[in-house]
Amino acid sequence: MKKLDCSGLACPKPVIMTKKELEAMESGELEVIVDNDAAKENVSKLIKSMGLNYEVFEKEKLFHIIIKKDKLGCECYIEQNSERPVILVGSDKFGLGDDKLGAALMKSYLYALTEAEIKPKTMLFVNGGVKLVIEGSEVLESIKTLEEMGVEIFACGTCLDFYNIKDKLSVGSITNMYTIVEKMNSASNTIKL
Amino acid sequence: MKEYCLITFESVNFAMQAESVLKNEGIYHQVIPTPREITLSCGLSIRFNVDNVEKIKTFVDNKKINIKKIYIVKGSGVDKSIEVLK
């Protein structure tokens, strides 16, 4: 059995290392060793989210987590995928209030999203939100990064048409309301910005 | 390894002012949330390329922009190191 000694490591390192190891492993058992309660809890949460079975025992103040991965792993991956949120971006500003602040916060939000561990499954840009995915948008780079990382980017065609910027779309693809409804209804969690 | 500079500010208003100065000067930059390693509050910082650090320092000296500190950030995620430059 493979061993991963994470004792002495600060969070979230044990979680990241366990995740990498489990993803690289086709099947078999992995023993993860951590030295504190928080790391034990966080690693356990990760294993549960991946749909795998595990056991924990304590020995000489260390927690030993034994994880079993069988070849059914791929099904769990789909399940994990569907838990990623769908994000509806309805404006080019983040939050209501001052527009300048809203624009700055949107830049900050999209940048932070590129660094987040859990990425959204889909991002839907509607109404004023479509201004973020066109030529000259100041957040184009963050949105392109998200797309490269596997996030589906959709812009509402009616909206691009309304603002007369259909030819300026620079990231993602054009979609219609039927797809928007489907994406939102099949998501376990939709976040509206 | 990824390496970039970061300016932090005393207030969000200074961050937004600095952003418009950099935009007018045509200096590539990104508005990003201040990394948790620097402060836990929901602050805004401006990220820019290391090559532009001298230009930025001139803006600071000429009071074109009003900053708190300049940092250099190396790496990303958990293996990030942050040092104060100014």
PDB file of C-alpha atoms in Angstrom:
ATOM      1  CA  MET A   1       0.000   0.000   0.000  1.00  0.00           C
ATOM      2  CA  LYS A   2       1.243   3.444  -0.916  1.00  0.00           C
ATOM      3  CA  LYS A   3       1.929   5.848   1.969  1.00  0.00           C
ATOM      4  CA  LEU A   4       1.654   9.623   1.963  1.00  0.00           C
ATOM      5  CA  ASP A   5       3.123  11.244   5.037  1.00  0.00           C
ATOM      6  CA  CYS A   6       1.560  14.656   5.537  1.00  0.00           C
ATOM      7  CA  SER A   7       2.498  15.083   9.188  1.00  0.00           C
ATOM      8  CA  GLY A   8       3.906  18.506   9.921  1.00  0.00           C
ATOM      9  CA  LEU A   9       2.289  20.024   6.831  1.00  0.00           C
ATOM     10  CA  ALA A  10      -0.030  23.016   7.105  1.00  0.00           C
ATOM     11  CA  CYS A  11      -3.496  23.043   5.563  1.00  0.00           C
ATOM     12  CA  PRO A  12      -4.418  22.862   2.713  1.00  0.00           C
ATOM     13  CA  LYS A  13      -1.296  20.941   1.695  1.00  0.00           C
ATOM     14  CA  PRO A  14      -2.417  17.504   2.938  1.00  0.00           C
ATOM     15  CA  VAL A  15      -5.697  17.896   0.983  1.00  0.00           C
ATOM     16  CA  ILE A  16      -3.948  18.950  -2.216  1.00  0.00           C
ATOM     17  CA  MET A  17      -1.366  16.163  -1.954  1.00  0.00           C
ATOM     18  CA  THR A  18      -4.029  13.530  -1.249  1.00  0.00           C
ATOM     19  CA  LYS A  19      -6.119  14.736  -4.174  1.00  0.00           C
ATOM     20  CA  LYS A  20      -3.165  14.600  -6.568  1.00  0.00           C
ATOM     21  CA  GLU A  21      -2.184  11.149  -5.365  1.00  0.00           C
ATOM     22  CA  LEU A  22      -5.742   9.785  -5.652  1.00  0.00           C
ATOM     23  CA  GLU A  23      -6.181  11.226  -9.116  1.00  0.00           C
ATOM     24  CA  ALA A  24      -2.922   9.701 -10.290  1.00  0.00           C
ATOM     25  CA  MET A  25      -3.844   6.321  -8.813  1.00  0.00           C
ATOM     26  CA  GLU A  26      -5.947   4.048 -11.003  1.00  0.00           C
ATOM     27  CA  SER A  27      -7.001   1.718  -8.203  1.00  0.00           C
ATOM     28  CA  GLY A  28      -5.712   0.338  -4.926  1.00  0.00           C
ATOM     29  CA  GLU A  29      -5.168   1.603  -1.417  1.00  0.00           C
ATOM     30  CA  LEU A  30      -3.533   4.752  -0.140  1.00  0.00           C
ATOM     31  CA  GLU A  31      -2.524   5.531   3.426  1.00  0.00           C
ATOM     32  CA  VAL A  32      -2.406   9.207   4.345  1.00  0.00           C
ATOM     33  CA  ILE A  33      -0.817  10.228   7.634  1.00  0.00           C
ATOM     34  CA  VAL A  34      -1.726  13.554   9.232  1.00  0.00           C
ATOM     35  CA  ASP A  35      -0.991  14.965  12.661  1.00  0.00           C
ATOM     36  CA  ASN A  36      -3.991  17.152  13.446  1.00  0.00           C
ATOM     37  CA  ASP A  37      -7.786  17.055  13.604  1.00  0.00           C
ATOM     38  CA  ALA A  38      -8.373  19.765  10.999  1.00  0.00           C
ATOM     39  CA  ALA A  39      -6.254  17.979   8.402  1.00  0.00           C
ATOM     40  CA  LYS A  40      -8.021  14.675   9.199  1.00  0.00           C
ATOM     41  CA  GLU A  41     -11.438  16.330   8.741  1.00  0.00           C
ATOM     42  CA  ASN A  42     -10.457  18.111   5.520  1.00  0.00           C
ATOM     43  CA  VAL A  43      -8.879  15.049   3.939  1.00  0.00           C
ATOM     44  CA  SER A  44     -11.964  12.989   4.939  1.00  0.00           C
ATOM     45  CA  LYS A  45     -14.236  15.574   3.293  1.00  0.00           C
ATOM     46  CA  LEU A  46     -12.207  15.352   0.102  1.00  0.00           C
ATOM     47  CA  ILE A  47     -12.427  11.551   0.054  1.00  0.00           C
ATOM     48  CA  LYS A  48     -16.194  11.683   0.598  1.00  0.00           C
ATOM     49  CA  SER A  49     -16.570  14.228  -2.209  1.00  0.00           C
ATOM     50  CA  MET A  50     -14.713  11.832  -4.496  1.00  0.00           C
ATOM     51  CA  GLY A  51     -17.141   9.066  -3.484  1.00  0.00           C
ATOM     52  CA  LEU A  52     -14.432   6.800  -2.073  1.00  0.00           C
ATOM     53  CA  ASN A  53     -14.429   4.628   1.064  1.00  0.00           C
ATOM     54  CA  TYR A  54     -11.981   5.150   3.866  1.00  0.00           C
ATOM     55  CA  GLU A  55     -11.108   4.235   7.431  1.00  0.00           C
ATOM     56  CA  VAL A  56      -9.275   6.262  10.043  1.00  0.00           C
ATOM     57  CA  PHE A  57      -7.266   5.025  13.008  1.00  0.00           C
ATOM     58  CA  GLU A  58      -5.124   6.845  15.514  1.00  0.00           C
ATOM     59  CA  LYS A  59      -1.686   5.638  16.437  1.00  0.00           C
ATOM     60  CA  GLU A  60       0.937   7.493  18.482  1.00  0.00           C
ATOM     61  CA  LYS A  61      -0.900  10.833  18.075  1.00  0.00           C
ATOM     62  CA  LEU A  62      -0.998  10.463  14.286  1.00  0.00           C
ATOM     63  CA  PHE A  63      -4.095   9.849  12.197  1.00  0.00           C
ATOM     64  CA  HIS A  64      -3.804   7.162   9.573  1.00  0.00           C
ATOM     65  CA  ILE A  65      -6.401   7.424   6.826  1.00  0.00           C
ATOM     66  CA  ILE A  66      -6.727   4.359   4.626  1.00  0.00           C
ATOM     67  CA  ILE A  67      -8.447   5.096   1.341  1.00  0.00           C
ATOM     68  CA  LYS A  68      -9.713   2.439  -1.052  1.00  0.00           C
ATOM     69  CA  LYS A  69     -10.037   3.336  -4.678  1.00  0.00           C
ATOM     70  CA  ASP A  70     -11.580   0.869  -7.081  1.00  0.00           C
ATOM     71  CA  LYS A  71     -11.950   1.174 -10.804  1.00  0.00           C
ATOM     72  CA  LEU A  72     -15.458   2.599 -10.468  1.00  0.00           C
ATOM     73  CA  GLY A  73     -13.714   5.889  -9.796  1.00  0.00           C
ATOM     74  CA  CYS A  74     -14.829   7.407 -13.073  1.00  0.00           C
ATOM     75  CA  GLU A  75     -18.500   7.441 -12.043  1.00  0.00           C
ATOM     76  CA  CYS A  76     -17.598   9.424  -8.985  1.00  0.00           C
ATOM     77  CA  TYR A  77     -15.798  11.914 -11.141  1.00  0.00           C
ATOM     78  CA  ILE A  78     -19.012  12.717 -13.001  1.00  0.00           C
ATOM     79  CA  GLU A  79     -20.815  13.128  -9.717  1.00  0.00           C
ATOM     80  CA  GLN A  80     -18.172  15.516  -8.491  1.00  0.00           C
ATOM     81  CA  ASN A  81     -18.446  17.396 -11.770  1.00  0.00           C
ATOM     82  CA  SER A  82     -22.161  17.978 -11.438  1.00  0.00           C
ATOM     83  CA  GLU A  83     -21.591  19.521  -8.015  1.00  0.00           C
ATOM     84  CA  ARG A  84     -19.610  22.354  -9.554  1.00  0.00           C
ATOM     85  CA  PRO A  85     -21.820  25.439  -9.620  1.00  0.00           C
ATOM     86  CA  VAL A  86     -23.255  27.216 -12.630  1.00  0.00           C
ATOM     87  CA  ILE A  87     -22.688  30.952 -12.416  1.00  0.00           C
ATOM     88  CA  LEU A  88     -25.060  33.419 -14.022  1.00  0.00           C
ATOM     89  CA  VAL A  89     -23.358  36.755 -14.647  1.00  0.00           C
ATOM     90  CA  GLY A  90     -26.178  39.244 -15.174  1.00  0.00           C
ATOM     91  CA  SER A  91     -24.177  42.449 -15.141  1.00  0.00           C
ATOM     92  CA  ASP A  92     -20.681  43.737 -15.807  1.00  0.00           C
ATOM     93  CA  LYS A  93     -20.590  45.006 -12.203  1.00  0.00           C
ATOM     94  CA  PHE A  94     -20.236  42.926  -9.045  1.00  0.00           C
ATOM     95  CA  GLY A  95     -22.970  43.829  -6.600  1.00  0.00           C
ATOM     96  CA  LEU A  96     -25.268  46.825  -6.497  1.00  0.00           C
ATOM     97  CA  GLY A  97     -24.134  50.296  -5.492  1.00  0.00           C
ATOM     98  CA  ASP A  98     -21.308  52.283  -6.968  1.00  0.00           C
ATOM     99  CA  ASP A  99     -20.575  51.332 -10.601  1.00  0.00           C
ATOM    100  CA  LYS A 100     -16.840  52.054 -10.420  1.00  0.00           C
ATOM    101  CA  LEU A 101     -16.489  49.915  -7.324  1.00  0.00           C
ATOM    102  CA  GLY A 102     -18.665  47.242  -8.957  1.00  0.00           C
ATOM    103  CA  ALA A 103     -16.367  47.129 -11.995  1.00  0.00           C
ATOM    104  CA  ALA A 104     -13.259  46.837  -9.812  1.00  0.00           C
ATOM    105  CA  LEU A 105     -14.876  44.112  -7.694  1.00  0.00           C
ATOM    106  CA  MET A 106     -15.802  42.150 -10.827  1.00  0.00           C
ATOM    107  CA  LYS A 107     -12.144  42.145 -11.913  1.00  0.00           C
ATOM    108  CA  SER A 108     -11.125  41.036  -8.445  1.00  0.00           C
ATOM    109  CA  TYR A 109     -13.813  38.314  -8.358  1.00  0.00           C
ATOM    110  CA  LEU A 110     -12.961  36.813 -11.751  1.00  0.00           C
ATOM    111  CA  TYR A 111      -9.246  36.790 -10.923  1.00  0.00           C
ATOM    112  CA  ALA A 112      -9.901  35.019  -7.604  1.00  0.00           C
ATOM    113  CA  LEU A 113     -12.101  32.516  -9.454  1.00  0.00           C
ATOM    114  CA  THR A 114      -9.158  31.531 -11.676  1.00  0.00           C
ATOM    115  CA  GLU A 115      -7.245  30.631  -8.515  1.00  0.00           C
ATOM    116  CA  ALA A 116     -10.099  28.849  -6.735  1.00  0.00           C
ATOM    117  CA  GLU A 117      -9.818  25.135  -6.093  1.00  0.00           C
ATOM    118  CA  ILE A 118     -13.418  24.428  -7.144  1.00  0.00           C
ATOM    119  CA  LYS A 119     -14.109  25.959 -10.523  1.00  0.00           C
ATOM    120  CA  PRO A 120     -17.617  26.535 -11.830  1.00  0.00           C
ATOM    121  CA  LYS A 121     -18.926  24.074 -14.407  1.00  0.00           C
ATOM    122  CA  THR A 122     -20.492  26.758 -16.568  1.00  0.00           C
ATOM    123  CA  MET A 123     -20.611  30.532 -16.638  1.00  0.00           C
ATOM    124  CA  LEU A 124     -23.546  32.179 -18.371  1.00  0.00           C
ATOM    125  CA  PHE A 125     -23.163  35.834 -19.343  1.00  0.00           C
ATOM    126  CA  VAL A 126     -26.460  37.624 -19.869  1.00  0.00           C
ATOM    127  CA  ASN A 127     -27.689  41.218 -20.245  1.00  0.00           C
ATOM    128  CA  GLY A 128     -24.901  43.654 -19.200  1.00  0.00           C
ATOM    129  CA  GLY A 129     -22.737  40.639 -18.334  1.00  0.00           C
ATOM    130  CA  VAL A 130     -21.997  40.056 -22.043  1.00  0.00           C
ATOM    131  CA  LYS A 131     -19.828  43.191 -21.998  1.00  0.00           C
ATOM    132  CA  LEU A 132     -17.280  41.127 -20.063  1.00  0.00           C
ATOM    133  CA  VAL A 133     -16.716  38.583 -22.833  1.00  0.00           C
ATOM    134  CA  ILE A 134     -16.158  40.934 -25.757  1.00  0.00           C
ATOM    135  CA  GLU A 135     -13.084  42.512 -27.334  1.00  0.00           C
ATOM    136  CA  GLY A 136     -11.566  45.207 -25.119  1.00  0.00           C
ATOM    137  CA  SER A 137     -13.043  43.814 -21.898  1.00  0.00           C
ATOM    138  CA  GLU A 138     -10.641  44.217 -19.008  1.00  0.00           C
ATOM    139  CA  VAL A 139     -11.423  40.778 -17.597  1.00  0.00           C
ATOM    140  CA  LEU A 140     -10.970  38.866 -20.839  1.00  0.00           C
ATOM    141  CA  GLU A 141      -7.757  37.304 -19.613  1.00  0.00           C
ATOM    142  CA  SER A 142      -9.340  35.858 -16.458  1.00  0.00           C
ATOM    143  CA  ILE A 143     -12.308  34.499 -18.410  1.00  0.00           C
ATOM    144  CA  LYS A 144     -10.011  32.972 -21.050  1.00  0.00           C
ATOM    145  CA  THR A 145      -7.998  31.335 -18.262  1.00  0.00           C
ATOM    146  CA  LEU A 146     -11.207  29.876 -16.812  1.00  0.00           C
ATOM    147  CA  GLU A 147     -12.171  28.526 -20.236  1.00  0.00           C
ATOM    148  CA  GLU A 148      -8.738  26.887 -20.603  1.00  0.00           C
ATOM    149  CA  MET A 149      -9.282  25.296 -17.198  1.00  0.00           C
ATOM    150  CA  GLY A 150     -12.445  23.610 -18.459  1.00  0.00           C
ATOM    151  CA  VAL A 151     -15.160  26.093 -17.501  1.00  0.00           C
ATOM    152  CA  GLU A 152     -17.846  26.384 -20.192  1.00  0.00           C
ATOM    153  CA  ILE A 153     -18.358  30.017 -21.168  1.00  0.00           C
ATOM    154  CA  PHE A 154     -21.651  31.017 -22.789  1.00  0.00           C
ATOM    155  CA  ALA A 155     -22.835  34.462 -23.843  1.00  0.00           C
ATOM    156  CA  CYS A 156     -26.503  35.219 -24.445  1.00  0.00           C
ATOM    157  CA  GLY A 157     -27.005  35.832 -28.176  1.00  0.00           C
ATOM    158  CA  THR A 158     -30.048  38.063 -27.724  1.00  0.00           C
ATOM    159  CA  CYS A 159     -28.046  40.267 -25.373  1.00  0.00           C
ATOM    160  CA  LEU A 160     -25.023  40.540 -27.708  1.00  0.00           C
ATOM    161  CA  ASP A 161     -27.503  41.468 -30.429  1.00  0.00           C
ATOM    162  CA  PHE A 162     -29.241  44.050 -28.272  1.00  0.00           C
ATOM    163  CA  TYR A 163     -25.990  45.841 -27.408  1.00  0.00           C
ATOM    164  CA  ASN A 164     -24.853  45.402 -31.033  1.00  0.00           C
ATOM    165  CA  ILE A 165     -21.597  43.645 -30.081  1.00  0.00           C
ATOM    166  CA  LYS A 166     -22.172  40.190 -31.553  1.00  0.00           C
ATOM    167  CA  ASP A 167     -19.076  40.468 -33.815  1.00  0.00           C
ATOM    168  CA  LYS A 168     -16.901  41.391 -30.828  1.00  0.00           C
ATOM    169  CA  LEU A 169     -17.338  38.167 -28.836  1.00  0.00           C
ATOM    170  CA  SER A 170     -13.808  37.132 -27.793  1.00  0.00           C
ATOM    171  CA  VAL A 171     -14.254  34.196 -25.440  1.00  0.00           C
ATOM    172  CA  GLY A 172     -16.778  31.376 -25.169  1.00  0.00           C
ATOM    173  CA  SER A 173     -19.677  30.732 -27.479  1.00  0.00           C
ATOM    174  CA  ILE A 174     -23.078  32.209 -28.215  1.00  0.00           C
ATOM    175  CA  THR A 175     -26.060  30.512 -26.643  1.00  0.00           C
ATOM    176  CA  ASN A 176     -29.816  30.928 -26.375  1.00  0.00           C
ATOM    177  CA  MET A 177     -32.345  30.932 -23.559  1.00  0.00           C
ATOM    178  CA  TYR A 178     -33.150  27.189 -23.970  1.00  0.00           C
ATOM    179  CA  THR A 179     -29.545  26.273 -23.209  1.00  0.00           C
ATOM    180  CA  ILE A 180     -29.425  28.766 -20.355  1.00  0.00           C
ATOM    181  CA  VAL A 181     -32.553  27.169 -18.825  1.00  0.00           C
ATOM    182  CA  GLU A 182     -31.137  23.656 -19.289  1.00  0.00           C
ATOM    183  CA  LYS A 183     -27.781  24.535 -17.759  1.00  0.00           C
ATOM    184  CA  MET A 184     -29.403  26.170 -14.752  1.00  0.00           C
ATOM    185  CA  ASN A 185     -32.007  23.433 -14.202  1.00  0.00           C
ATOM    186  CA  SER A 186     -29.514  20.596 -14.422  1.00  0.00           C
ATOM    187  CA  ALA A 187     -27.137  22.264 -11.982  1.00  0.00           C
ATOM    188  CA  SER A 188     -27.256  21.351  -8.317  1.00  0.00           C
ATOM    189  CA  ASN A 189     -26.343  24.918  -7.516  1.00  0.00           C
ATOM    190  CA  THR A 190     -26.700  28.100  -9.564  1.00  0.00           C
ATOM    191  CA  ILE A 191     -25.146  31.307  -8.331  1.00  0.00           C
ATOM    192  CA  LYS A 192     -26.452  34.555  -9.720  1.00  0.00           C
ATOM    193  CA  LEU A 193     -24.027  37.447  -9.643  1.00  0.00           C
TER     194      LEU A 193
ATOM    195  CA  MET B   1       8.114  30.008 -11.737  1.00  0.00           C
ATOM    196  CA  LYS B   2       5.405  32.657 -11.916  1.00  0.00           C
ATOM    197  CA  GLU B   3       6.630  35.991 -10.553  1.00  0.00           C
ATOM    198  CA  TYR B   4       4.841  39.317 -10.370  1.00  0.00           C
ATOM    199  CA  CYS B   5       4.601  42.544  -8.408  1.00  0.00           C
ATOM    200  CA  LEU B   6       1.703  43.728  -6.346  1.00  0.00           C
ATOM    201  CA  ILE B   7       0.699  47.120  -4.956  1.00  0.00           C
ATOM    202  CA  THR B   8      -1.534  47.393  -1.926  1.00  0.00           C
ATOM    203  CA  PHE B   9      -3.430  50.518  -0.897  1.00  0.00           C
ATOM    204  CA  GLU B  10      -4.764  52.253   2.189  1.00  0.00           C
ATOM    205  CA  SER B  11      -8.238  52.364   0.664  1.00  0.00           C
ATOM    206  CA  VAL B  12     -10.275  51.009  -2.238  1.00  0.00           C
ATOM    207  CA  ASN B  13     -10.511  54.541  -3.650  1.00  0.00           C
ATOM    208  CA  PHE B  14      -6.724  54.778  -3.956  1.00  0.00           C
ATOM    209  CA  ALA B  15      -6.733  51.413  -5.712  1.00  0.00           C
ATOM    210  CA  MET B  16      -9.291  52.588  -8.242  1.00  0.00           C
ATOM    211  CA  GLN B  17      -7.394  55.868  -8.816  1.00  0.00           C
ATOM    212  CA  ALA B  18      -4.144  54.003  -9.387  1.00  0.00           C
ATOM    213  CA  GLU B  19      -5.940  51.702 -11.789  1.00  0.00           C
ATOM    214  CA  SER B  20      -7.021  54.596 -13.969  1.00  0.00           C
ATOM    215  CA  VAL B  21      -3.483  56.077 -13.887  1.00  0.00           C
ATOM    216  CA  LEU B  22      -1.992  52.776 -15.063  1.00  0.00           C
ATOM    217  CA  LYS B  23      -4.693  52.460 -17.705  1.00  0.00           C
ATOM    218  CA  ASN B  24      -3.915  55.946 -19.068  1.00  0.00           C
ATOM    219  CA  GLU B  25      -0.189  55.217 -19.048  1.00  0.00           C
ATOM    220  CA  GLY B  26      -0.789  52.002 -20.968  1.00  0.00           C
ATOM    221  CA  ILE B  27       0.854  49.796 -18.345  1.00  0.00           C
ATOM    222  CA  TYR B  28      -0.458  46.265 -18.294  1.00  0.00           C
ATOM    223  CA  HIS B  29      -2.042  45.456 -14.930  1.00  0.00           C
ATOM    224  CA  GLN B  30      -4.792  43.427 -13.273  1.00  0.00           C
ATOM    225  CA  VAL B  31      -7.026  44.294 -10.342  1.00  0.00           C
ATOM    226  CA  ILE B  32      -6.913  41.356  -7.955  1.00  0.00           C
ATOM    227  CA  PRO B  33      -8.067  40.634  -4.413  1.00  0.00           C
ATOM    228  CA  THR B  34      -5.268  41.237  -1.899  1.00  0.00           C
ATOM    229  CA  PRO B  35      -3.759  37.814  -1.093  1.00  0.00           C
ATOM    230  CA  ARG B  36      -4.743  36.378   2.290  1.00  0.00           C
ATOM    231  CA  GLU B  37      -1.048  36.175   3.181  1.00  0.00           C
ATOM    232  CA  ILE B  38      -0.924  39.991   3.210  1.00  0.00           C
ATOM    233  CA  THR B  39      -4.277  40.877   4.739  1.00  0.00           C
ATOM    234  CA  LEU B  40      -7.489  39.083   5.605  1.00  0.00           C
ATOM    235  CA  SER B  41      -9.686  42.038   4.715  1.00  0.00           C
ATOM    236  CA  CYS B  42     -11.451  42.230   1.353  1.00  0.00           C
ATOM    237  CA  GLY B  43      -8.946  44.619  -0.172  1.00  0.00           C
ATOM    238  CA  LEU B  44      -8.116  45.299  -3.798  1.00  0.00           C
ATOM    239  CA  SER B  45      -4.559  45.183  -5.081  1.00  0.00           C
ATOM    240  CA  ILE B  46      -3.027  45.806  -8.462  1.00  0.00           C
ATOM    241  CA  ARG B  47      -0.841  43.168 -10.037  1.00  0.00           C
ATOM    242  CA  PHE B  48       1.758  44.127 -12.652  1.00  0.00           C
ATOM    243  CA  ASN B  49       4.804  42.739 -14.408  1.00  0.00           C
ATOM    244  CA  VAL B  50       8.163  42.847 -12.630  1.00  0.00           C
ATOM    245  CA  ASP B  51       9.629  44.744 -15.638  1.00  0.00           C
ATOM    246  CA  ASN B  52       7.442  47.755 -14.839  1.00  0.00           C
ATOM    247  CA  VAL B  53       8.479  48.136 -11.219  1.00  0.00           C
ATOM    248  CA  GLU B  54      10.792  51.131 -11.854  1.00  0.00           C
ATOM    249  CA  LYS B  55       8.021  52.993 -13.713  1.00  0.00           C
ATOM    250  CA  ILE B  56       5.601  52.318 -10.874  1.00  0.00           C
ATOM    251  CA  LYS B  57       8.133  53.578  -8.318  1.00  0.00           C
ATOM    252  CA  THR B  58       8.408  56.851 -10.293  1.00  0.00           C
ATOM    253  CA  PHE B  59       4.624  57.264 -10.150  1.00  0.00           C
ATOM    254  CA  VAL B  60       4.778  56.725  -6.400  1.00  0.00           C
ATOM    255  CA  ASP B  61       7.592  59.291  -6.013  1.00  0.00           C
ATOM    256  CA  ASN B  62       5.705  61.813  -8.161  1.00  0.00           C
ATOM    257  CA  LYS B  63       2.584  61.186  -6.050  1.00  0.00           C
ATOM    258  CA  LYS B  64       0.680  60.124  -9.169  1.00  0.00           C
ATOM    259  CA  ILE B  65      -0.450  57.100  -7.236  1.00  0.00           C
ATOM    260  CA  ASN B  66      -0.910  56.674  -3.530  1.00  0.00           C
ATOM    261  CA  ILE B  67       0.146  53.287  -2.279  1.00  0.00           C
ATOM    262  CA  LYS B  68       0.647  51.332   0.914  1.00  0.00           C
ATOM    263  CA  LYS B  69       3.328  48.851  -0.150  1.00  0.00           C
ATOM    264  CA  ILE B  70       4.842  47.144  -3.176  1.00  0.00           C
ATOM    265  CA  TYR B  71       5.400  43.392  -2.983  1.00  0.00           C
ATOM    266  CA  ILE B  72       7.009  40.794  -5.147  1.00  0.00           C
ATOM    267  CA  VAL B  73       5.110  37.499  -5.318  1.00  0.00           C
ATOM    268  CA  LYS B  74       6.784  34.288  -6.410  1.00  0.00           C
ATOM    269  CA  GLY B  75       4.919  31.079  -7.185  1.00  0.00           C
ATOM    270  CA  SER B  76       1.230  30.420  -6.640  1.00  0.00           C
ATOM    271  CA  GLY B  77      -1.177  28.577  -4.381  1.00  0.00           C
ATOM    272  CA  VAL B  78       0.343  27.110  -1.244  1.00  0.00           C
ATOM    273  CA  ASP B  79       3.921  27.508  -2.482  1.00  0.00           C
ATOM    274  CA  LYS B  80       3.652  31.270  -2.695  1.00  0.00           C
ATOM    275  CA  SER B  81       6.306  33.582  -1.255  1.00  0.00           C
ATOM    276  CA  ILE B  82       5.683  37.286  -0.773  1.00  0.00           C
ATOM    277  CA  GLU B  83       8.360  39.881  -0.037  1.00  0.00           C
ATOM    278  CA  VAL B  84       8.052  43.615   0.538  1.00  0.00           C
ATOM    279  CA  LEU B  85       9.885  45.651  -2.127  1.00  0.00           C
ATOM    280  CA  LYS B  86       9.005  49.143  -0.965  1.00  0.00           C
TER     281      LYS B  86
END
